[in-house]
């Protein structure tokens, strides 16, 4: 069983509370240079979901790694399938405190 899990993780599958979520093998989480980093919300416009902030600015792409990774693993954000670089996204489904 351990070898199966190891192979799944090596293949780009992260095991979180919400089950197995696929991340592209070359996915880069980025850094925490955003002024909104480490506030408990995902501010990276590459993500969507209830804990992706209301307004997601292009300059925050790749700059809120800790929050987005933790929320992704908890199943509270997902990768945006239609992400386009340089676009500002609105998220009316945001449920966080900010």
PDB file of N, CA and C in Angstrom:
ATOM      1  N   UNK A   1       0.822  -1.191   0.000  1.00  0.00           N
ATOM      2  CA  UNK A   1       0.000   0.000   0.000  1.00  0.00           C
ATOM      3  C   UNK A   1       0.866   1.256   0.000  1.00  0.00           C
ATOM      4  N   UNK A   2       1.945   1.240   0.789  1.00  0.00           N
ATOM      5  CA  UNK A   2       2.819   2.401   0.865  1.00  0.00           C
ATOM      6  C   UNK A   2       3.397   2.744  -0.499  1.00  0.00           C
ATOM      7  N   UNK A   3       3.778   1.728  -1.281  1.00  0.00           N
ATOM      8  CA  UNK A   3       4.359   1.999  -2.595  1.00  0.00           C
ATOM      9  C   UNK A   3       3.334   2.605  -3.543  1.00  0.00           C
ATOM     10  N   UNK A   4       2.067   2.245  -3.411  1.00  0.00           N
ATOM     11  CA  UNK A   4       1.018   2.825  -4.252  1.00  0.00           C
ATOM     12  C   UNK A   4       0.878   4.307  -3.946  1.00  0.00           C
ATOM     13  N   UNK A   5       0.843   4.655  -2.670  1.00  0.00           N
ATOM     14  CA  UNK A   5       0.722   6.061  -2.279  1.00  0.00           C
ATOM     15  C   UNK A   5       1.944   6.844  -2.736  1.00  0.00           C
ATOM     16  N   UNK A   6       3.118   6.272  -2.575  1.00  0.00           N
ATOM     17  CA  UNK A   6       4.340   6.930  -3.013  1.00  0.00           C
ATOM     18  C   UNK A   6       4.300   7.199  -4.508  1.00  0.00           C
ATOM     19  N   UNK A   7       3.855   6.232  -5.294  1.00  0.00           N
ATOM     20  CA  UNK A   7       3.763   6.409  -6.741  1.00  0.00           C
ATOM     21  C   UNK A   7       2.745   7.480  -7.093  1.00  0.00           C
ATOM     22  N   UNK A   8       1.625   7.525  -6.373  1.00  0.00           N
ATOM     23  CA  UNK A   8       0.609   8.537  -6.648  1.00  0.00           C
ATOM     24  C   UNK A   8       1.155   9.931  -6.376  1.00  0.00           C
ATOM     25  N   UNK A   9       1.859  10.101  -5.267  1.00  0.00           N
ATOM     26  CA  UNK A   9       2.427  11.403  -4.942  1.00  0.00           C
ATOM     27  C   UNK A   9       3.489  11.776  -5.961  1.00  0.00           C
ATOM     28  N   UNK A  10       4.334  10.841  -6.318  1.00  0.00           N
ATOM     29  CA  UNK A  10       5.372  11.103  -7.312  1.00  0.00           C
ATOM     30  C   UNK A  10       4.766  11.464  -8.657  1.00  0.00           C
ATOM     31  N   UNK A  11       3.594  10.953  -8.950  1.00  0.00           N
ATOM     32  CA  UNK A  11       2.919  11.251 -10.205  1.00  0.00           C
ATOM     33  C   UNK A  11       2.154  12.556 -10.184  1.00  0.00           C
ATOM     34  N   UNK A  12       2.229  13.304  -9.119  1.00  0.00           N
ATOM     35  CA  UNK A  12       1.578  14.604  -9.070  1.00  0.00           C
ATOM     36  C   UNK A  12       0.257  14.606  -8.334  1.00  0.00           C
ATOM     37  N   UNK A  13      -0.035  13.596  -7.564  1.00  0.00           N
ATOM     38  CA  UNK A  13      -1.297  13.529  -6.835  1.00  0.00           C
ATOM     39  C   UNK A  13      -1.042  13.877  -5.381  1.00  0.00           C
ATOM     40  N   UNK A  14      -1.728  14.890  -4.885  1.00  0.00           N
ATOM     41  CA  UNK A  14      -1.589  15.273  -3.490  1.00  0.00           C
ATOM     42  C   UNK A  14      -2.749  14.696  -2.707  1.00  0.00           C
ATOM     43  N   UNK A  15      -2.449  14.085  -1.575  1.00  0.00           N
ATOM     44  CA  UNK A  15      -3.505  13.521  -0.746  1.00  0.00           C
ATOM     45  C   UNK A  15      -3.899  14.538   0.311  1.00  0.00           C
ATOM     46  N   UNK A  16      -5.144  14.948   0.281  1.00  0.00           N
ATOM     47  CA  UNK A  16      -5.651  15.902   1.254  1.00  0.00           C
ATOM     48  C   UNK A  16      -6.920  15.365   1.870  1.00  0.00           C
ATOM     49  N   UNK A  17      -7.527  16.147   2.713  1.00  0.00           N
ATOM     50  CA  UNK A  17      -8.755  15.725   3.370  1.00  0.00           C
ATOM     51  C   UNK A  17      -9.878  15.494   2.375  1.00  0.00           C
ATOM     52  N   UNK A  18      -9.838  16.204   1.258  1.00  0.00           N
ATOM     53  CA  UNK A  18     -10.902  16.073   0.266  1.00  0.00           C
ATOM     54  C   UNK A  18     -10.621  14.945  -0.714  1.00  0.00           C
ATOM     55  N   UNK A  19      -9.585  14.165  -0.484  1.00  0.00           N
ATOM     56  CA  UNK A  19      -9.273  13.070  -1.392  1.00  0.00           C
ATOM     57  C   UNK A  19      -8.037  13.382  -2.205  1.00  0.00           C
ATOM     58  N   UNK A  20      -7.979  12.812  -3.366  1.00  0.00           N
ATOM     59  CA  UNK A  20      -6.820  12.947  -4.224  1.00  0.00           C
ATOM     60  C   UNK A  20      -7.053  14.066  -5.228  1.00  0.00           C
ATOM     61  N   UNK A  21      -6.188  15.080  -5.212  1.00  0.00           N
ATOM     62  CA  UNK A  21      -6.321  16.211  -6.113  1.00  0.00           C
ATOM     63  C   UNK A  21      -5.101  16.248  -7.014  1.00  0.00           C
ATOM     64  N   UNK A  22      -5.314  16.373  -8.287  1.00  0.00           N
ATOM     65  CA  UNK A  22      -4.213  16.354  -9.234  1.00  0.00           C
ATOM     66  C   UNK A  22      -3.610  17.743  -9.404  1.00  0.00           C
ATOM     67  N   UNK A  23      -2.295  17.785  -9.405  1.00  0.00           N
ATOM     68  CA  UNK A  23      -1.536  18.994  -9.666  1.00  0.00           C
ATOM     69  C   UNK A  23      -0.575  18.640 -10.790  1.00  0.00           C
ATOM     70  N   UNK A  24      -0.468  19.483 -11.813  1.00  0.00           N
ATOM     71  CA  UNK A  24       0.488  19.187 -12.883  1.00  0.00           C
ATOM     72  C   UNK A  24       1.891  18.977 -12.310  1.00  0.00           C
ATOM     73  N   UNK A  25       2.632  18.062 -12.897  1.00  0.00           N
ATOM     74  CA  UNK A  25       3.962  17.714 -12.391  1.00  0.00           C
ATOM     75  C   UNK A  25       4.884  18.926 -12.317  1.00  0.00           C
ATOM     76  N   UNK A  26       4.714  19.887 -13.234  1.00  0.00           N
ATOM     77  CA  UNK A  26       5.587  21.059 -13.265  1.00  0.00           C
ATOM     78  C   UNK A  26       4.969  22.273 -12.561  1.00  0.00           C
ATOM     79  N   UNK A  27       3.924  22.065 -11.751  1.00  0.00           N
ATOM     80  CA  UNK A  27       3.232  23.167 -11.084  1.00  0.00           C
ATOM     81  C   UNK A  27       4.160  23.865 -10.099  1.00  0.00           C
ATOM     82  N   UNK A  28       4.153  25.177 -10.128  1.00  0.00           N
ATOM     83  CA  UNK A  28       4.966  25.988  -9.223  1.00  0.00           C
ATOM     84  C   UNK A  28       4.025  26.742  -8.293  1.00  0.00           C
ATOM     85  N   UNK A  29       4.162  26.507  -6.994  1.00  0.00           N
ATOM     86  CA  UNK A  29       3.315  27.196  -6.014  1.00  0.00           C
ATOM     87  C   UNK A  29       3.709  28.651  -5.887  1.00  0.00           C
ATOM     88  N   UNK A  30       4.979  28.950  -6.055  1.00  0.00           N
ATOM     89  CA  UNK A  30       5.453  30.331  -5.971  1.00  0.00           C
ATOM     90  C   UNK A  30       6.043  30.658  -4.618  1.00  0.00           C
ATOM     91  N   UNK A  31       5.920  31.930  -4.233  1.00  0.00           N
ATOM     92  CA  UNK A  31       6.489  32.414  -2.978  1.00  0.00           C
ATOM     93  C   UNK A  31       5.394  33.091  -2.151  1.00  0.00           C
ATOM     94  N   UNK A  32       5.785  33.850  -1.167  1.00  0.00           N
ATOM     95  CA  UNK A  32       4.826  34.538  -0.295  1.00  0.00           C
ATOM     96  C   UNK A  32       5.093  36.041  -0.281  1.00  0.00           C
ATOM     97  N   UNK A  33       5.372  36.599  -1.463  1.00  0.00           N
ATOM     98  CA  UNK A  33       5.719  38.009  -1.583  1.00  0.00           C
ATOM     99  C   UNK A  33       4.507  38.942  -1.623  1.00  0.00           C
ATOM    100  N   UNK A  34       3.310  38.413  -1.771  1.00  0.00           N
ATOM    101  CA  UNK A  34       2.106  39.254  -1.805  1.00  0.00           C
ATOM    102  C   UNK A  34       1.893  39.925  -0.453  1.00  0.00           C
ATOM    103  N   UNK A  35       1.371  41.142  -0.476  1.00  0.00           N
ATOM    104  CA  UNK A  35       1.038  41.810   0.792  1.00  0.00           C
ATOM    105  C   UNK A  35      -0.059  41.058   1.532  1.00  0.00           C
ATOM    106  N   UNK A  36      -0.771  40.181   0.816  1.00  0.00           N
ATOM    107  CA  UNK A  36      -1.870  39.416   1.410  1.00  0.00           C
ATOM    108  C   UNK A  36      -1.455  37.993   1.783  1.00  0.00           C
ATOM    109  N   UNK A  37      -0.183  37.667   1.631  1.00  0.00           N
ATOM    110  CA  UNK A  37       0.288  36.313   1.950  1.00  0.00           C
ATOM    111  C   UNK A  37       0.125  36.017   3.438  1.00  0.00           C
ATOM    112  N   UNK A  38      -0.123  34.758   3.731  1.00  0.00           N
ATOM    113  CA  UNK A  38      -0.225  34.262   5.110  1.00  0.00           C
ATOM    114  C   UNK A  38      -1.366  34.894   5.908  1.00  0.00           C
ATOM    115  N   UNK A  39      -2.473  35.202   5.213  1.00  0.00           N
ATOM    116  CA  UNK A  39      -3.646  35.759   5.908  1.00  0.00           C
ATOM    117  C   UNK A  39      -4.797  34.757   5.996  1.00  0.00           C
ATOM    118  N   UNK A  40      -4.565  33.526   5.514  1.00  0.00           N
ATOM    119  CA  UNK A  40      -5.596  32.493   5.594  1.00  0.00           C
ATOM    120  C   UNK A  40      -6.501  32.404   4.386  1.00  0.00           C
ATOM    121  N   UNK A  41      -6.368  33.340   3.445  1.00  0.00           N
ATOM    122  CA  UNK A  41      -7.132  33.318   2.192  1.00  0.00           C
ATOM    123  C   UNK A  41      -6.164  33.066   1.045  1.00  0.00           C
ATOM    124  N   UNK A  42      -6.643  32.462  -0.026  1.00  0.00           N
ATOM    125  CA  UNK A  42      -5.826  32.289  -1.223  1.00  0.00           C
ATOM    126  C   UNK A  42      -6.066  33.496  -2.122  1.00  0.00           C
ATOM    127  N   UNK A  43      -5.022  34.267  -2.372  1.00  0.00           N
ATOM    128  CA  UNK A  43      -5.127  35.479  -3.182  1.00  0.00           C
ATOM    129  C   UNK A  43      -4.495  35.314  -4.561  1.00  0.00           C
ATOM    130  N   UNK A  44      -4.127  34.113  -4.928  1.00  0.00           N
ATOM    131  CA  UNK A  44      -3.524  33.819  -6.227  1.00  0.00           C
ATOM    132  C   UNK A  44      -4.653  33.588  -7.233  1.00  0.00           C
ATOM    133  N   UNK A  45      -4.711  34.375  -8.319  1.00  0.00           N
ATOM    134  CA  UNK A  45      -5.811  34.240  -9.277  1.00  0.00           C
ATOM    135  C   UNK A  45      -5.831  32.913 -10.035  1.00  0.00           C
ATOM    136  N   UNK A  46      -4.832  32.079  -9.859  1.00  0.00           N
ATOM    137  CA  UNK A  46      -4.839  30.763 -10.502  1.00  0.00           C
ATOM    138  C   UNK A  46      -5.795  29.808  -9.813  1.00  0.00           C
ATOM    139  N   UNK A  47      -6.366  30.239  -8.670  1.00  0.00           N
ATOM    140  CA  UNK A  47      -7.256  29.388  -7.878  1.00  0.00           C
ATOM    141  C   UNK A  47      -8.650  29.997  -7.771  1.00  0.00           C
ATOM    142  N   UNK A  48      -9.612  29.135  -7.515  1.00  0.00           N
ATOM    143  CA  UNK A  48     -10.994  29.540  -7.297  1.00  0.00           C
ATOM    144  C   UNK A  48     -11.557  28.683  -6.170  1.00  0.00           C
ATOM    145  N   UNK A  49     -12.697  29.059  -5.650  1.00  0.00           N
ATOM    146  CA  UNK A  49     -13.311  28.287  -4.575  1.00  0.00           C
ATOM    147  C   UNK A  49     -13.697  29.172  -3.409  1.00  0.00           C
ATOM    148  N   UNK A  50     -14.313  28.592  -2.394  1.00  0.00           N
ATOM    149  CA  UNK A  50     -14.854  29.386  -1.296  1.00  0.00           C
ATOM    150  C   UNK A  50     -13.818  30.157  -0.476  1.00  0.00           C
ATOM    151  N   UNK A  51     -12.565  29.757  -0.503  1.00  0.00           N
ATOM    152  CA  UNK A  51     -11.541  30.494   0.248  1.00  0.00           C
ATOM    153  C   UNK A  51     -10.548  31.213  -0.660  1.00  0.00           C
ATOM    154  N   UNK A  52     -10.889  31.338  -1.957  1.00  0.00           N
ATOM    155  CA  UNK A  52     -10.140  32.217  -2.855  1.00  0.00           C
ATOM    156  C   UNK A  52     -10.788  33.590  -2.696  1.00  0.00           C
ATOM    157  N   UNK A  53      -9.991  34.608  -2.433  1.00  0.00           N
ATOM    158  CA  UNK A  53     -10.533  35.913  -2.060  1.00  0.00           C
ATOM    159  C   UNK A  53     -11.476  36.491  -3.117  1.00  0.00           C
ATOM    160  N   UNK A  54     -12.259  37.484  -2.721  1.00  0.00           N
ATOM    161  CA  UNK A  54     -13.275  38.111  -3.567  1.00  0.00           C
ATOM    162  C   UNK A  54     -12.688  38.694  -4.842  1.00  0.00           C
ATOM    163  N   UNK A  55     -11.560  39.382  -4.734  1.00  0.00           N
ATOM    164  CA  UNK A  55     -10.912  40.003  -5.882  1.00  0.00           C
ATOM    165  C   UNK A  55      -9.508  39.422  -5.991  1.00  0.00           C
ATOM    166  N   UNK A  56      -9.221  38.799  -7.123  1.00  0.00           N
ATOM    167  CA  UNK A  56      -7.937  38.122  -7.329  1.00  0.00           C
ATOM    168  C   UNK A  56      -7.158  38.873  -8.404  1.00  0.00           C
ATOM    169  N   UNK A  57      -6.098  39.544  -7.987  1.00  0.00           N
ATOM    170  CA  UNK A  57      -5.335  40.438  -8.851  1.00  0.00           C
ATOM    171  C   UNK A  57      -4.176  39.729  -9.537  1.00  0.00           C
ATOM    172  N   UNK A  58      -3.870  40.131 -10.780  1.00  0.00           N
ATOM    173  CA  UNK A  58      -2.776  39.484 -11.516  1.00  0.00           C
ATOM    174  C   UNK A  58      -1.434  39.564 -10.793  1.00  0.00           C
ATOM    175  N   UNK A  59      -1.181  40.658 -10.081  1.00  0.00           N
ATOM    176  CA  UNK A  59       0.112  40.804  -9.405  1.00  0.00           C
ATOM    177  C   UNK A  59       0.284  39.836  -8.232  1.00  0.00           C
ATOM    178  N   UNK A  60      -0.791  39.185  -7.804  1.00  0.00           N
ATOM    179  CA  UNK A  60      -0.695  38.209  -6.714  1.00  0.00           C
ATOM    180  C   UNK A  60      -0.495  36.776  -7.211  1.00  0.00           C
ATOM    181  N   UNK A  61      -0.482  36.572  -8.526  1.00  0.00           N
ATOM    182  CA  UNK A  61      -0.227  35.234  -9.073  1.00  0.00           C
ATOM    183  C   UNK A  61       1.164  34.777  -8.640  1.00  0.00           C
ATOM    184  N   UNK A  62       1.247  33.578  -8.116  1.00  0.00           N
ATOM    185  CA  UNK A  62       2.501  32.971  -7.658  1.00  0.00           C
ATOM    186  C   UNK A  62       3.061  33.603  -6.385  1.00  0.00           C
ATOM    187  N   UNK A  63       2.282  34.442  -5.683  1.00  0.00           N
ATOM    188  CA  UNK A  63       2.824  35.143  -4.515  1.00  0.00           C
ATOM    189  C   UNK A  63       2.028  34.929  -3.227  1.00  0.00           C
ATOM    190  N   UNK A  64       1.260  33.843  -3.140  1.00  0.00           N
ATOM    191  CA  UNK A  64       0.536  33.506  -1.905  1.00  0.00           C
ATOM    192  C   UNK A  64       0.588  31.989  -1.702  1.00  0.00           C
ATOM    193  N   UNK A  65       1.777  31.449  -1.822  1.00  0.00           N
ATOM    194  CA  UNK A  65       1.970  29.994  -1.855  1.00  0.00           C
ATOM    195  C   UNK A  65       1.498  29.273  -0.597  1.00  0.00           C
ATOM    196  N   UNK A  66       1.852  29.759   0.589  1.00  0.00           N
ATOM    197  CA  UNK A  66       1.478  29.046   1.821  1.00  0.00           C
ATOM    198  C   UNK A  66      -0.029  28.905   1.957  1.00  0.00           C
ATOM    199  N   UNK A  67      -0.749  30.019   1.811  1.00  0.00           N
ATOM    200  CA  UNK A  67      -2.208  29.982   1.951  1.00  0.00           C
ATOM    201  C   UNK A  67      -2.844  29.095   0.890  1.00  0.00           C
ATOM    202  N   UNK A  68      -2.460  29.296  -0.363  1.00  0.00           N
ATOM    203  CA  UNK A  68      -3.103  28.559  -1.458  1.00  0.00           C
ATOM    204  C   UNK A  68      -2.818  27.064  -1.377  1.00  0.00           C
ATOM    205  N   UNK A  69      -1.590  26.690  -1.031  1.00  0.00           N
ATOM    206  CA  UNK A  69      -1.256  25.269  -0.908  1.00  0.00           C
ATOM    207  C   UNK A  69      -2.067  24.627   0.220  1.00  0.00           C
ATOM    208  N   UNK A  70      -2.117  25.273   1.377  1.00  0.00           N
ATOM    209  CA  UNK A  70      -2.860  24.719   2.522  1.00  0.00           C
ATOM    210  C   UNK A  70      -4.350  24.602   2.207  1.00  0.00           C
ATOM    211  N   UNK A  71      -4.920  25.625   1.596  1.00  0.00           N
ATOM    212  CA  UNK A  71      -6.351  25.597   1.270  1.00  0.00           C
ATOM    213  C   UNK A  71      -6.646  24.583   0.170  1.00  0.00           C
ATOM    214  N   UNK A  72      -5.721  24.425  -0.769  1.00  0.00           N
ATOM    215  CA  UNK A  72      -5.881  23.420  -1.817  1.00  0.00           C
ATOM    216  C   UNK A  72      -5.900  22.023  -1.202  1.00  0.00           C
ATOM    217  N   UNK A  73      -4.969  21.767  -0.306  1.00  0.00           N
ATOM    218  CA  UNK A  73      -4.896  20.452   0.331  1.00  0.00           C
ATOM    219  C   UNK A  73      -6.116  20.173   1.201  1.00  0.00           C
ATOM    220  N   UNK A  74      -6.734  21.227   1.736  1.00  0.00           N
ATOM    221  CA  UNK A  74      -7.961  21.085   2.534  1.00  0.00           C
ATOM    222  C   UNK A  74      -9.218  21.043   1.666  1.00  0.00           C
ATOM    223  N   UNK A  75      -9.055  21.192   0.349  1.00  0.00           N
ATOM    224  CA  UNK A  75     -10.204  21.160  -0.556  1.00  0.00           C
ATOM    225  C   UNK A  75     -11.020  22.443  -0.560  1.00  0.00           C
ATOM    226  N   UNK A  76     -10.446  23.554  -0.082  1.00  0.00           N
ATOM    227  CA  UNK A  76     -11.185  24.818   0.002  1.00  0.00           C
ATOM    228  C   UNK A  76     -10.933  25.746  -1.174  1.00  0.00           C
ATOM    229  N   UNK A  77      -9.947  25.429  -2.010  1.00  0.00           N
ATOM    230  CA  UNK A  77      -9.739  26.095  -3.294  1.00  0.00           C
ATOM    231  C   UNK A  77      -9.378  25.024  -4.314  1.00  0.00           C
ATOM    232  N   UNK A  78      -9.616  25.343  -5.562  1.00  0.00           N
ATOM    233  CA  UNK A  78      -9.271  24.456  -6.665  1.00  0.00           C
ATOM    234  C   UNK A  78      -8.502  25.265  -7.695  1.00  0.00           C
ATOM    235  N   UNK A  79      -7.774  24.554  -8.551  1.00  0.00           N
ATOM    236  CA  UNK A  79      -7.085  25.232  -9.638  1.00  0.00           C
ATOM    237  C   UNK A  79      -8.124  25.744 -10.627  1.00  0.00           C
ATOM    238  N   UNK A  80      -7.947  26.977 -11.071  1.00  0.00           N
ATOM    239  CA  UNK A  80      -8.858  27.592 -12.038  1.00  0.00           C
ATOM    240  C   UNK A  80      -8.555  27.001 -13.416  1.00  0.00           C
ATOM    241  N   UNK A  81      -9.537  26.381 -14.029  1.00  0.00           N
ATOM    242  CA  UNK A  81      -9.318  25.717 -15.318  1.00  0.00           C
ATOM    243  C   UNK A  81      -9.152  26.717 -16.462  1.00  0.00           C
ATOM    244  N   UNK A  82      -9.699  27.909 -16.320  1.00  0.00           N
ATOM    245  CA  UNK A  82      -9.652  28.887 -17.405  1.00  0.00           C
ATOM    246  C   UNK A  82      -8.711  30.050 -17.091  1.00  0.00           C
ATOM    247  N   UNK A  83      -7.701  29.816 -16.253  1.00  0.00           N
ATOM    248  CA  UNK A  83      -6.797  30.897 -15.844  1.00  0.00           C
ATOM    249  C   UNK A  83      -6.084  31.503 -17.042  1.00  0.00           C
ATOM    250  N   UNK A  84      -6.070  32.844 -17.067  1.00  0.00           N
ATOM    251  CA  UNK A  84      -5.329  33.589 -18.081  1.00  0.00           C
ATOM    252  C   UNK A  84      -4.441  34.593 -17.365  1.00  0.00           C
ATOM    253  N   UNK A  85      -3.189  34.605 -17.707  1.00  0.00           N
ATOM    254  CA  UNK A  85      -2.225  35.503 -17.090  1.00  0.00           C
ATOM    255  C   UNK A  85      -2.626  36.957 -17.340  1.00  0.00           C
ATOM    256  N   UNK A  86      -2.504  37.802 -16.319  1.00  0.00           N
ATOM    257  CA  UNK A  86      -2.783  39.229 -16.457  1.00  0.00           C
ATOM    258  C   UNK A  86      -4.235  39.623 -16.261  1.00  0.00           C
ATOM    259  N   UNK A  87      -5.099  38.673 -15.943  1.00  0.00           N
ATOM    260  CA  UNK A  87      -6.531  38.942 -15.787  1.00  0.00           C
ATOM    261  C   UNK A  87      -6.877  39.068 -14.303  1.00  0.00           C
ATOM    262  N   UNK A  88      -7.750  40.032 -13.970  1.00  0.00           N
ATOM    263  CA  UNK A  88      -8.299  40.156 -12.620  1.00  0.00           C
ATOM    264  C   UNK A  88      -9.573  39.328 -12.563  1.00  0.00           C
ATOM    265  N   UNK A  89      -9.698  38.502 -11.529  1.00  0.00           N
ATOM    266  CA  UNK A  89     -10.874  37.644 -11.376  1.00  0.00           C
ATOM    267  C   UNK A  89     -11.670  38.061 -10.151  1.00  0.00           C
ATOM    268  N   UNK A  90     -12.981  37.961 -10.245  1.00  0.00           N
ATOM    269  CA  UNK A  90     -13.863  38.171  -9.103  1.00  0.00           C
ATOM    270  C   UNK A  90     -14.383  36.817  -8.652  1.00  0.00           C
ATOM    271  N   UNK A  91     -14.542  36.649  -7.353  1.00  0.00           N
ATOM    272  CA  UNK A  91     -15.022  35.392  -6.797  1.00  0.00           C
ATOM    273  C   UNK A  91     -16.211  35.675  -5.877  1.00  0.00           C
ATOM    274  N   UNK A  92     -17.427  35.690  -6.425  1.00  0.00           N
ATOM    275  CA  UNK A  92     -18.603  35.980  -5.594  1.00  0.00           C
ATOM    276  C   UNK A  92     -18.901  34.892  -4.569  1.00  0.00           C
ATOM    277  N   UNK A  93     -18.272  33.724  -4.687  1.00  0.00           N
ATOM    278  CA  UNK A  93     -18.525  32.628  -3.761  1.00  0.00           C
ATOM    279  C   UNK A  93     -17.621  32.618  -2.538  1.00  0.00           C
ATOM    280  N   UNK A  94     -16.828  33.675  -2.350  1.00  0.00           N
ATOM    281  CA  UNK A  94     -15.892  33.756  -1.221  1.00  0.00           C
ATOM    282  C   UNK A  94     -16.640  33.719   0.105  1.00  0.00           C
ATOM    283  N   UNK A  95     -16.174  32.887   1.035  1.00  0.00           N
ATOM    284  CA  UNK A  95     -16.835  32.761   2.341  1.00  0.00           C
ATOM    285  C   UNK A  95     -15.918  33.125   3.511  1.00  0.00           C
ATOM    286  N   UNK A  96     -14.723  33.616   3.225  1.00  0.00           N
ATOM    287  CA  UNK A  96     -13.780  33.935   4.293  1.00  0.00           C
ATOM    288  C   UNK A  96     -14.119  35.217   5.033  1.00  0.00           C
ATOM    289  N   UNK A  97     -13.356  35.518   6.074  1.00  0.00           N
ATOM    290  CA  UNK A  97     -13.647  36.661   6.941  1.00  0.00           C
ATOM    291  C   UNK A  97     -13.240  38.018   6.390  1.00  0.00           C
ATOM    292  N   UNK A  98     -12.329  38.067   5.406  1.00  0.00           N
ATOM    293  CA  UNK A  98     -11.822  39.367   4.940  1.00  0.00           C
ATOM    294  C   UNK A  98     -12.713  39.978   3.904  1.00  0.00           C
TER     295      UNK A  98
END
